[in-house]
């Protein structure tokens, strides 16, 4: 069976740009796998999605969707996409736009109703797209991408404009689709939420892949821990301990970033028996992504 | 949003999507385009109103004279000349501006990512100008009848409409070529700057005899001239042998316009 997405050595330079927007990027997504594509603004995420959806053609390298060429209409029957910046024809209604996507993909228009319910637009089915809010437009895009039950779902910032409750439902629906066998590639700047359910995160920065692994393995690579404790001790007490990277002293609290939290905890509790409200936290995925990005630019 | 707790319709392997036929895709595109036309009737109204107002003005002044071909009232032959102006304006501007706007708003990318081939979308835009074209010629015909200067049979009228529609297709390609590169506003400006001088110099507004002699010889080279001559064919009845030459000219123009449009579209925009 083909991978749902197989990009190999993709390189692309915009006309007139000094540096390539994508430099030897490889990325694979298998059926039933959800990969989060993360990275700072301008990293090349949307450009890569342009290659995956057949909007752009790589200068070098290859992109295959379910074994086919994404620039062919036939391959695109298996692809559902939410692009980053799009508007709809404003006089068409929500239902018409979703039914239209179904018909054009060769599935019965009757499927629209179920998908509209799934994304929470069933009450707005008769509204014209020009009268939707930003978050509602996002859901409409998602409904159109899902209606033909594609093998590969590609989402460029699908969470933009969604409120917290809508995002929670979005992640839940996405996982359900993934568990039913759909392959999903998505970009977002809401790193923690994306990572919570992702099988893999692929981090790109400056047009290169700087990490491609499970979220747990990516955060696990960061040995940094943050020790935070309420104490009257001055920062100087821990600053010279082995492994300490940074110390902040704020309103009766010490916040220490260190690779050996045990030494810090031992010293603080020894010097100040009244120290309390002690917390030791692992690095967040967001920090791990930033660290991976920094390693590359360093 | 509600969450799907029933198993999602089996994705991937089970998705036995059969590609819809080209005709089904074109039908879906045309239907959506027409819905948009009918849901914004003001645009339709004003596109029809302008050329029809011109027609009414001129045919009220000269419509009764019988200087027209085959002794027809000028008000009747003006259905071909002003009709050509109105119909080519609609088929040239509407799809071109529509394409430019959809490109700007990102909708064209959505179409490109969908299973619909882009040429089908563009064809649908041209087909969807039919209400404009019928509206324009219909309103001009009604005006001529009201002024008592209409002398045309139903069969002739239908042939006239067909000649205008087919003859306007190369102009639609020019409109699309501009719309593939320029912004919506620029497309509107550029195409208007093309249509009006070409209409005047091609003899669509005033008979060529009324224009300076050199303009008459220039007209022979303009597609607008040949479009109006092609449209006059059905009115002249019987011996309209010249029509073949005009049709051949327009066909050549269509090939050139098609090539220009293809290049304009292929060169990456933005
Ligand atoms: N049409 C274009 N022409 C020239 N350069 C472009 C074009 N689109 C993007 N770029 C450049 O290519 C690089 C990658 O852009 P891209 O849109 O892929 O970033 P991104 O990772 O999607 O960022 P964001 O998180 O802001 O959406 C950027 O430096 C951007 O300025
Ligand atoms: Mg982007």
Coordinates of C-alpha atoms and ligand atoms in Angstrom, one line a residue:
Chain A
X1 CA 0.0 0.0 0.0
X2 CA 1.3 3.5 -0.9
X3 CA 1.9 6.0 1.8
X4 CA -0.8 8.6 1.8
X5 CA 1.8 11.3 1.4
X6 CA 5.4 10.8 0.4
X7 CA 7.5 13.9 -0.2
X8 CA 11.1 13.2 -1.0
X9 CA 13.9 15.8 -1.2
X10 CA 11.5 18.7 -2.1
X11 CA 13.3 21.9 -3.0
X12 CA 11.6 25.0 -4.1
X13 CA 12.7 28.6 -4.6
X14 CA 10.2 31.5 -5.3
X15 CA 11.1 33.5 -8.3
X16 CA 13.4 36.3 -7.3
X17 CA 14.1 34.9 -3.7
X18 CA 17.7 34.6 -2.6
X19 CA 17.2 31.5 -0.4
X20 CA 15.0 28.5 -1.2
X21 CA 11.6 28.4 0.7
X22 CA 12.0 24.6 0.9
X23 CA 15.4 22.9 1.0
X24 CA 15.5 19.1 0.6
X25 CA 12.4 18.5 2.6
X26 CA 11.1 14.9 3.1
X27 CA 7.9 14.0 4.8
X28 CA 5.8 10.8 4.9
X29 CA 2.3 10.3 6.3
X30 CA 0.8 6.8 6.3
X31 CA -2.9 5.9 6.4
X32 CA -4.2 6.3 9.9
X33 CA -1.4 8.6 10.9
X34 CA -1.7 12.2 12.0
X35 CA 1.4 14.4 11.5
X36 CA 1.6 18.0 12.8
X37 CA 3.7 20.2 10.7
X38 CA 5.1 22.9 13.0
X39 CA 7.5 25.8 12.7
X40 CA 7.7 29.6 13.0
X41 CA 6.1 32.1 10.6
X42 CA 7.7 31.9 7.2
X43 CA 9.2 28.5 7.8
X44 CA 7.8 27.1 4.6
X45 CA 4.8 25.2 5.9
X46 CA 2.2 26.7 3.4
X47 CA 4.7 26.3 0.6
X48 CA 5.1 22.6 1.3
X49 CA 1.3 22.3 1.5
X50 CA 1.2 23.9 -1.9
X51 CA 3.3 21.1 -3.2
X52 CA 1.1 18.4 -1.5
X53 CA -2.1 19.9 -3.0
X54 CA -0.6 20.3 -6.5
X55 CA -0.8 24.1 -6.4
X56 CA 3.0 24.3 -6.9
X57 CA 5.5 22.0 -8.4
X58 CA 8.9 21.4 -6.7
X59 CA 12.1 22.5 -8.5
X60 CA 13.6 19.3 -7.3
X61 CA 12.3 16.2 -5.5
X62 CA 9.0 14.4 -5.7
X63 CA 5.6 14.5 -4.0
X64 CA 3.2 11.6 -4.2
X65 CA -0.3 11.5 -2.8
X66 CA -1.6 7.9 -2.5
X67 CA 1.0 7.0 -5.1
X68 CA -0.3 9.6 -7.6
X69 CA 0.8 12.9 -8.9
X70 CA -1.0 15.7 -6.9
X71 CA -1.3 17.9 -9.9
X72 CA -3.6 15.4 -11.6
X73 CA -7.3 15.8 -11.0
X74 CA -7.6 12.0 -10.5
X75 CA -5.2 12.1 -7.5
X76 CA -7.0 15.0 -6.0
X77 CA -10.2 12.9 -5.7
X78 CA -8.4 11.3 -2.7
X79 CA -7.4 14.6 -1.2
X80 CA -9.3 16.9 1.1
X81 CA -7.7 20.3 1.9
X82 CA -8.2 23.4 4.0
X83 CA -6.0 26.1 2.6
X84 CA -4.6 29.0 4.7
X85 CA -6.2 32.0 3.0
X86 CA -9.4 31.4 1.0
X87 CA -12.8 33.0 0.6
X88 CA -16.0 31.4 -0.8
X89 CA -18.3 32.7 -3.5
X90 CA -20.3 34.8 -1.2
X91 CA -23.8 34.2 -2.6
X92 CA -23.7 30.4 -2.2
X93 CA -25.1 28.9 1.0
X94 CA -23.2 26.7 3.4
X95 CA -25.2 23.6 2.3
X96 CA -24.7 24.4 -1.4
X97 CA -20.9 24.7 -0.9
X98 CA -20.6 21.4 0.9
X99 CA -23.0 19.6 -1.5
X100 CA -21.0 21.1 -4.3
X101 CA -17.8 19.6 -2.9
X102 CA -19.4 16.2 -2.6
X103 CA -20.8 16.2 -6.1
X104 CA -17.5 17.3 -7.6
X105 CA -15.7 14.4 -5.8
X106 CA -18.2 11.9 -7.0
X107 CA -20.0 11.2 -3.7
X108 CA -23.7 11.6 -3.1
X109 CA -24.7 15.1 -2.1
X110 CA -26.7 13.5 0.8
X111 CA -23.4 13.2 2.7
X112 CA -23.4 16.9 3.3
X113 CA -25.9 16.8 6.2
X114 CA -23.8 14.5 8.3
X115 CA -20.6 16.5 7.8
X116 CA -22.4 19.8 8.6
X117 CA -23.5 18.3 11.9
X118 CA -20.0 17.0 12.5
X119 CA -18.5 20.5 12.3
X120 CA -21.5 22.2 14.0
X121 CA -22.8 24.1 11.0
X122 CA -26.2 22.2 10.7
X123 CA -28.0 25.3 12.0
X124 CA -26.4 27.5 9.5
X125 CA -26.9 25.3 6.4
X126 CA -29.0 27.9 4.6
X127 CA -26.9 30.9 5.4
X128 CA -24.9 32.5 2.5
X129 CA -21.1 32.1 3.0
X130 CA -20.6 35.8 2.8
X131 CA -22.5 36.1 6.1
X132 CA -20.4 33.7 8.2
X133 CA -18.0 34.6 11.0
X134 CA -14.3 33.8 10.7
X135 CA -14.6 30.6 12.8
X136 CA -17.7 29.5 10.9
X137 CA -15.9 29.9 7.6
X138 CA -13.1 27.7 9.0
X139 CA -15.7 25.0 9.8
X140 CA -17.2 25.3 6.4
X141 CA -13.8 24.7 4.8
X142 CA -13.3 21.7 7.1
X143 CA -16.8 20.3 6.1
X144 CA -15.9 20.7 2.4
X145 CA -12.6 18.9 3.0
X146 CA -14.2 16.0 4.9
X147 CA -17.3 15.4 2.8
X148 CA -15.8 13.0 0.3
X149 CA -14.0 11.1 3.1
X150 CA -10.5 11.7 1.6
X151 CA -7.6 9.3 2.1
X152 CA -5.4 12.3 2.9
X153 CA -6.6 15.4 4.7
X154 CA -4.3 18.4 4.6
X155 CA -5.1 21.4 6.8
X156 CA -3.3 24.7 6.8
X157 CA -4.0 26.4 10.1
X158 CA -7.5 24.9 10.6
X159 CA -7.6 26.1 14.2
X160 CA -7.2 29.8 13.3
X161 CA -10.3 31.7 14.4
X162 CA -11.8 28.7 16.3
X163 CA -12.8 29.3 20.0
X164 CA -11.7 26.9 22.7
X165 CA -14.8 24.8 22.6
X166 CA -14.7 24.6 18.8
X167 CA -11.0 23.6 19.0
X168 CA -11.7 20.8 21.5
X169 CA -14.4 19.4 19.2
X170 CA -12.1 19.8 16.2
X171 CA -9.3 17.8 17.8
X172 CA -11.8 15.1 18.8
X173 CA -13.3 14.8 15.3
X174 CA -9.8 14.8 13.8
X175 CA -8.7 11.9 16.0
X176 CA -11.9 10.0 15.2
X177 CA -11.1 10.4 11.5
X178 CA -7.5 9.4 12.0
X179 CA -8.6 6.3 13.9
X180 CA -10.9 5.4 11.1
X181 CA -7.9 5.3 8.8
X182 CA -7.5 8.8 7.4
X183 CA -4.1 10.3 7.0
X184 CA -3.8 13.8 8.3
X185 CA -1.2 16.5 7.9
X186 CA -1.9 19.8 9.6
X187 CA -0.1 23.1 10.4
X188 CA -1.0 25.2 13.5
X189 CA 0.6 27.6 15.9
X190 CA -1.4 26.0 18.8
X191 CA 1.5 23.6 19.4
X192 CA 0.4 22.0 22.7
X193 CA -3.1 21.1 21.4
X194 CA -1.7 19.8 18.1
X195 CA 1.0 17.7 19.9
X196 CA -1.4 16.2 22.4
X197 CA -3.0 13.9 19.8
X198 CA -0.3 13.9 17.0
X199 CA 1.5 10.6 16.1
X200 CA 4.4 12.7 14.9
X201 CA 5.5 16.2 14.7
X202 CA 7.6 17.5 11.8
X203 CA 9.3 20.8 12.6
X204 CA 10.5 22.9 9.8
X205 CA 12.5 26.1 10.0
X206 CA 14.1 28.1 7.3
X207 CA 12.8 25.6 4.7
X208 CA 14.4 22.6 6.3
X209 CA 13.1 19.7 8.4
X210 CA 14.8 20.1 11.8
X211 CA 12.9 17.4 13.7
X212 CA 10.5 14.6 12.7
X213 CA 9.6 12.3 15.6
X214 CA 6.9 11.6 18.1
X215 CA 6.0 14.5 20.5
X216 CA 7.2 12.5 23.5
X217 CA 10.5 11.9 21.9
X218 CA 10.9 15.5 20.9
X219 CA 10.2 16.9 24.4
X220 CA 12.2 14.1 25.9
X221 CA 15.3 15.3 24.1
X222 CA 15.1 18.5 26.1
X223 CA 16.7 17.7 29.4
X224 CA 15.7 21.1 30.8
X225 CA 13.3 21.1 33.8
X226 CA 11.8 24.0 35.4
X227 CA 11.9 24.1 39.2
X228 CA 9.6 26.6 40.8
X229 CA 9.4 27.0 44.6
X230 CA 8.1 29.6 47.1
X231 CA 11.1 30.6 49.3
X232 CA 12.8 33.6 50.8
X233 CA 16.2 32.3 49.6
X234 CA 18.1 34.6 47.2
X235 CA 18.9 33.4 43.7
X236 CA 22.6 33.2 44.5
X237 CA 22.0 30.1 46.6
X238 CA 21.3 27.9 43.5
X239 CA 23.0 29.8 40.7
X240 CA 26.3 28.0 40.9
X241 CA 24.8 24.5 41.2
X242 CA 25.7 22.1 38.4
X243 CA 23.3 22.1 35.5
X244 CA 21.6 25.4 36.3
X245 CA 20.9 27.4 33.2
X246 CA 18.8 30.3 34.4
X247 CA 17.4 31.6 37.6
X248 CA 14.6 34.1 38.1
X249 CA 13.6 35.6 41.4
X250 CA 10.0 36.9 41.5
X251 CA 7.9 38.0 44.5
X252 CA 9.1 35.4 47.0
X253 CA 9.4 32.6 44.3
X254 CA 12.5 31.1 42.7
X255 CA 12.1 29.8 39.1
X256 CA 15.1 27.7 38.1
X257 CA 15.7 26.2 34.6
X258 CA 18.2 23.3 35.0
X259 CA 19.2 20.0 33.6
X260 CA 19.5 18.5 37.1
X261 CA 16.5 19.5 39.1
X262 CA 17.4 17.1 42.0
X263 CA 20.4 19.2 43.0
X264 CA 18.3 22.4 43.1
X265 CA 15.5 20.8 45.1
X266 CA 17.9 19.3 47.7
X267 CA 19.7 22.6 48.2
X268 CA 16.5 24.7 48.6
X269 CA 14.9 22.3 51.0
X270 CA 18.2 22.0 53.0
X271 CA 18.7 25.8 53.3
X272 CA 15.1 26.7 53.8
X273 CA 12.9 24.2 55.6
X274 CA 9.9 26.5 55.2
X275 CA 10.1 26.3 51.4
X276 CA 6.8 25.2 49.9
X277 CA 4.6 25.0 46.8
X278 CA 7.4 23.1 44.9
X279 CA 6.8 22.2 41.3
X280 CA 9.1 20.5 38.8
X281 CA 8.0 20.6 35.2
X282 CA 9.2 19.0 32.0
X283 CA 9.8 21.1 29.0
X284 CA 6.6 21.8 27.0
X285 CA 6.3 20.8 23.3
X286 CA 6.4 24.4 22.5
X287 CA 9.8 24.8 24.1
X288 CA 11.0 21.7 22.4
X289 CA 9.9 23.0 19.0
X290 CA 11.6 26.3 19.7
X291 CA 14.8 24.5 20.8
X292 CA 14.8 22.4 17.7
X293 CA 14.3 25.6 15.6
X294 CA 17.1 27.4 17.5
X295 CA 19.5 24.5 17.0
X296 CA 19.1 24.9 13.3
X297 CA 19.6 28.7 13.2
X298 CA 22.6 28.4 15.6
Chain B
X1 CA -19.7 21.1 17.1
X2 CA -20.9 17.7 17.9
X3 CA -18.4 14.8 18.1
X4 CA -18.8 11.8 15.9
X5 CA -19.2 8.8 18.2
X6 CA -20.6 6.6 15.5
X7 CA -17.8 5.1 13.5
X8 CA -16.8 7.4 10.7
X9 CA -17.6 6.2 7.2
X10 CA -14.6 4.0 6.6
X11 CA -12.0 6.3 5.2
X12 CA -9.1 5.7 2.7
X13 CA -9.3 2.2 1.2
X14 CA -13.1 2.0 1.3
X15 CA -13.4 5.4 -0.4
X16 CA -14.5 4.0 -3.8
X17 CA -14.7 7.5 -5.4
X18 CA -15.5 7.4 -9.0
X19 CA -14.5 10.4 -10.9
X20 CA -17.6 12.4 -12.0
X21 CA -17.9 12.9 -15.7
X22 CA -16.7 16.1 -17.3
X23 CA -20.3 17.0 -18.1
X24 CA -21.4 16.5 -14.5
X25 CA -18.5 18.8 -13.4
X26 CA -19.3 21.4 -16.0
X27 CA -23.0 21.2 -15.0
X28 CA -22.1 21.8 -11.3
X29 CA -19.9 24.7 -12.1
X30 CA -22.4 26.4 -14.4
X31 CA -25.2 26.0 -11.9
X32 CA -23.1 27.7 -9.2
X33 CA -22.2 30.5 -11.5
X34 CA -25.8 31.0 -12.5
X35 CA -26.9 31.1 -8.9
X36 CA -24.5 33.8 -8.2
X37 CA -25.8 35.8 -11.2
X38 CA -29.4 35.5 -10.1
X39 CA -28.5 36.3 -6.4
X40 CA -26.9 39.6 -7.4
X41 CA -29.5 40.9 -9.8
X42 CA -28.1 44.5 -9.6
X43 CA -25.0 43.4 -11.5
X44 CA -27.1 41.8 -14.2
X45 CA -29.4 44.8 -14.4
X46 CA -26.7 47.3 -14.9
X47 CA -24.7 45.2 -17.4
X48 CA -27.9 45.0 -19.5
X49 CA -29.0 48.6 -18.9
X50 CA -25.9 50.4 -20.3
X51 CA -25.8 49.0 -23.8
X52 CA -29.6 49.0 -24.0
X53 CA -29.8 52.7 -23.1
X54 CA -27.3 53.4 -25.8
X55 CA -29.3 51.4 -28.2
X56 CA -32.5 53.2 -27.3
X57 CA -30.9 56.6 -27.6
X58 CA -29.5 56.0 -31.1
X59 CA -32.5 54.1 -32.4
X60 CA -34.8 56.8 -31.3
X61 CA -32.7 59.3 -33.3
X62 CA -32.0 57.3 -36.5
X63 CA -33.9 54.0 -36.1
X64 CA -36.6 54.9 -38.6
X65 CA -34.3 55.5 -41.5
X66 CA -34.0 52.8 -44.0
X67 CA -30.3 53.2 -44.8
X68 CA -29.7 49.8 -43.3
X69 CA -28.8 46.7 -45.3
X70 CA -31.5 45.3 -47.6
X71 CA -33.6 48.3 -47.0
X72 CA -34.2 47.4 -43.3
X73 CA -34.9 50.1 -40.8
X74 CA -31.6 51.2 -39.1
X75 CA -33.3 50.3 -35.8
X76 CA -33.3 46.7 -36.8
X77 CA -29.8 46.5 -38.2
X78 CA -28.6 48.1 -35.0
X79 CA -29.7 44.9 -33.2
X80 CA -26.6 43.4 -34.9
X81 CA -24.2 46.3 -34.3
X82 CA -25.2 47.4 -30.8
X83 CA -26.1 43.8 -30.0
X84 CA -22.5 42.9 -30.8
X85 CA -21.3 45.7 -28.5
X86 CA -23.5 44.5 -25.6
X87 CA -22.9 40.8 -26.0
X88 CA -19.2 41.0 -26.5
X89 CA -19.0 43.4 -23.5
X90 CA -20.8 40.9 -21.3
X91 CA -18.9 37.8 -22.4
X92 CA -15.6 39.6 -22.3
X93 CA -15.9 41.4 -19.0
X94 CA -18.0 39.1 -16.8
X95 CA -15.8 36.0 -16.9
X96 CA -12.5 38.0 -16.9
X97 CA -13.5 40.1 -13.9
X98 CA -14.9 37.0 -12.1
X99 CA -11.6 35.1 -12.6
X100 CA -9.5 38.0 -11.4
X101 CA -11.6 38.4 -8.3
X102 CA -11.6 34.7 -7.5
X103 CA -7.9 34.6 -7.9
X104 CA -7.4 37.5 -5.6
X105 CA -9.7 36.1 -2.9
X106 CA -8.0 32.7 -3.0
X107 CA -11.0 30.8 -4.3
X108 CA -9.2 29.8 -7.5
X109 CA -6.7 27.9 -5.4
X110 CA -9.6 26.0 -3.8
X111 CA -10.8 25.1 -7.3
X112 CA -7.3 24.1 -8.4
X113 CA -7.0 21.8 -5.4
X114 CA -10.4 20.3 -6.2
X115 CA -11.1 17.5 -8.8
X116 CA -12.4 20.2 -11.2
X117 CA -10.0 21.0 -14.0
X118 CA -9.6 24.8 -14.2
X119 CA -10.5 25.1 -17.9
X120 CA -14.0 23.7 -17.0
X121 CA -14.4 26.4 -14.4
X122 CA -13.5 29.1 -16.9
X123 CA -15.9 27.6 -19.5
X124 CA -18.6 27.7 -16.9
X125 CA -18.0 31.4 -16.4
X126 CA -18.5 32.0 -20.1
X127 CA -21.6 29.8 -20.3
X128 CA -23.1 31.7 -17.4
X129 CA -23.0 34.9 -19.3
X130 CA -26.0 33.6 -21.4
X131 CA -28.6 35.4 -19.2
X132 CA -26.7 38.7 -19.8
X133 CA -26.5 38.1 -23.6
X134 CA -30.2 37.1 -23.9
X135 CA -31.2 39.9 -21.7
X136 CA -29.3 42.5 -23.7
X137 CA -30.5 41.3 -27.1
X138 CA -34.1 40.8 -25.7
X139 CA -34.3 44.3 -24.2
X140 CA -32.9 45.9 -27.4
X141 CA -35.5 43.9 -29.5
X142 CA -38.3 45.1 -27.2
X143 CA -37.0 48.7 -27.5
X144 CA -37.0 48.5 -31.3
X145 CA -40.5 47.1 -31.3
X146 CA -41.7 49.8 -29.0
X147 CA -40.2 52.4 -31.4
X148 CA -41.8 50.7 -34.4
X149 CA -38.5 50.1 -36.1
X150 CA -38.4 46.3 -35.7
X151 CA -38.5 44.1 -38.8
X152 CA -37.2 40.7 -38.1
X153 CA -38.5 37.1 -38.1
X154 CA -38.2 34.7 -35.1
X155 CA -35.8 32.5 -37.1
X156 CA -33.6 35.4 -38.0
X157 CA -33.6 36.6 -34.5
X158 CA -32.4 33.3 -33.2
X159 CA -29.7 33.1 -35.9
X160 CA -28.7 36.7 -34.9
X161 CA -28.4 35.6 -31.2
X162 CA -26.4 32.5 -32.2
X163 CA -24.0 34.6 -34.3
X164 CA -23.5 37.0 -31.5
X165 CA -22.9 34.3 -28.9
X166 CA -20.5 32.2 -31.0
X167 CA -18.7 35.3 -32.4
X168 CA -18.1 36.6 -28.9
X169 CA -16.2 33.6 -27.6
X170 CA -12.8 34.8 -28.7
X171 CA -13.5 38.0 -26.8
X172 CA -14.2 35.9 -23.7
X173 CA -10.8 34.4 -24.1
X174 CA -9.2 37.8 -24.1
X175 CA -11.1 38.7 -21.0
X176 CA -9.9 35.5 -19.3
X177 CA -6.3 36.2 -20.3
X178 CA -6.4 39.6 -18.6
X179 CA -8.3 38.2 -15.6
X180 CA -5.6 35.5 -15.2
X181 CA -2.9 38.2 -14.5
X182 CA -4.4 41.5 -13.4
X183 CA -6.4 42.4 -10.2
X184 CA -10.2 42.7 -10.4
X185 CA -10.1 46.4 -10.6
X186 CA -7.3 46.5 -13.2
X187 CA -9.2 43.9 -15.3
X188 CA -12.3 46.0 -15.3
X189 CA -10.3 49.1 -16.4
X190 CA -8.2 47.3 -19.0
X191 CA -11.2 45.5 -20.6
X192 CA -13.3 48.6 -20.7
X193 CA -10.4 50.5 -22.3
X194 CA -10.4 47.8 -24.9
X195 CA -14.1 47.4 -25.6
X196 CA -15.1 51.0 -26.1
X197 CA -12.5 52.1 -28.7
X198 CA -12.8 48.7 -30.4
X199 CA -16.6 49.1 -30.6
X200 CA -16.4 52.6 -32.1
X201 CA -13.5 51.8 -34.5
X202 CA -15.2 48.6 -35.6
X203 CA -18.4 50.5 -36.5
X204 CA -20.6 49.1 -33.7
X205 CA -21.8 52.5 -32.5
X206 CA -21.8 54.6 -35.7
X207 CA -21.9 53.4 -39.3
X208 CA -18.4 53.4 -40.7
X209 CA -19.6 55.8 -43.4
X210 CA -20.0 58.5 -40.7
X211 CA -16.4 58.0 -39.5
X212 CA -13.3 59.5 -41.1
X213 CA -12.2 57.4 -44.2
X214 CA -9.0 56.0 -42.6
X215 CA -11.0 54.6 -39.7
X216 CA -13.1 52.6 -42.2
X217 CA -10.0 50.9 -43.6
X218 CA -8.7 50.2 -40.0
X219 CA -12.0 48.6 -39.2
X220 CA -11.4 45.7 -41.6
X221 CA -8.7 44.5 -39.3
X222 CA -10.7 44.7 -36.1
X223 CA -12.5 41.6 -34.6
X224 CA -15.4 43.9 -33.6
X225 CA -16.1 44.8 -37.2
X226 CA -16.1 41.2 -38.2
X227 CA -18.4 40.2 -35.3
X228 CA -21.0 42.9 -36.3
X229 CA -20.8 41.8 -40.0
X230 CA -21.3 38.2 -39.0
X231 CA -24.3 39.2 -36.9
X232 CA -25.7 41.2 -39.8
X233 CA -25.7 38.1 -42.0
X234 CA -29.0 36.6 -40.7
X235 CA -30.7 40.0 -41.2
X236 CA -29.6 40.3 -44.8
X237 CA -31.2 37.0 -45.5
X238 CA -30.4 34.9 -48.6
X239 CA -27.0 36.0 -49.9
X240 CA -24.9 36.2 -46.8
X241 CA -21.9 34.6 -48.4
X242 CA -19.6 37.2 -46.8
X243 CA -20.3 35.5 -43.4
X244 CA -17.8 32.8 -44.1
X245 CA -15.0 35.3 -44.4
X246 CA -16.0 37.0 -41.1
X247 CA -16.4 33.7 -39.4
X248 CA -12.9 32.6 -40.6
X249 CA -11.5 35.9 -39.3
X250 CA -13.1 35.4 -35.9
X251 CA -11.8 31.8 -35.8
X252 CA -8.3 33.0 -36.4
X253 CA -8.8 35.6 -33.7
X254 CA -10.0 32.8 -31.4
X255 CA -6.9 30.7 -31.9
X256 CA -4.7 33.7 -31.1
X257 CA -6.8 34.7 -28.1
X258 CA -6.7 31.1 -26.9
X259 CA -3.0 31.0 -27.1
X260 CA -2.6 34.3 -25.3
X261 CA -5.0 33.1 -22.6
X262 CA -3.1 29.8 -22.1
X263 CA 0.2 31.6 -21.8
X264 CA -1.3 34.1 -19.4
X265 CA -2.8 31.4 -17.3
X266 CA 0.3 29.1 -17.2
X267 CA 2.9 31.7 -16.3
X268 CA 2.8 31.5 -12.5
X269 CA 0.8 34.5 -11.1
X270 CA 1.8 36.3 -7.9
Ligands
LIG1 N1 4.2 34.0 -3.3 C1 5.4 34.1 -2.7 N2 6.4 34.7 -3.4 C2 7.6 34.9 -2.8 N3 8.0 34.4 -1.6 C3 7.0 33.8 -0.9 C4 5.7 33.6 -1.4 N4 4.9 33.0 -0.5 C5 5.7 32.7 0.6 N5 7.0 33.2 0.4 C6 8.1 33.2 1.3 O1 8.5 31.8 1.5 C7 8.8 31.6 2.8 C8 7.8 30.5 3.4 O2 6.5 31.0 3.4 P1 5.3 30.1 3.9 O3 4.1 30.8 3.6 O4 5.5 28.7 3.4 O5 5.5 30.1 5.5 P2 4.6 29.4 6.6 O6 5.5 28.4 7.3 O7 3.4 28.9 6.1 O8 4.4 30.6 7.6 P3 3.1 31.0 8.5 O9 3.2 30.3 9.8 O10 3.3 32.5 8.7 O11 1.9 30.7 7.7 C9 8.6 32.9 3.5 O12 9.9 33.5 3.7 C10 7.8 33.7 2.6 O13 8.1 35.1 2.7
LIG2 MG1 1.4 29.3 6.3

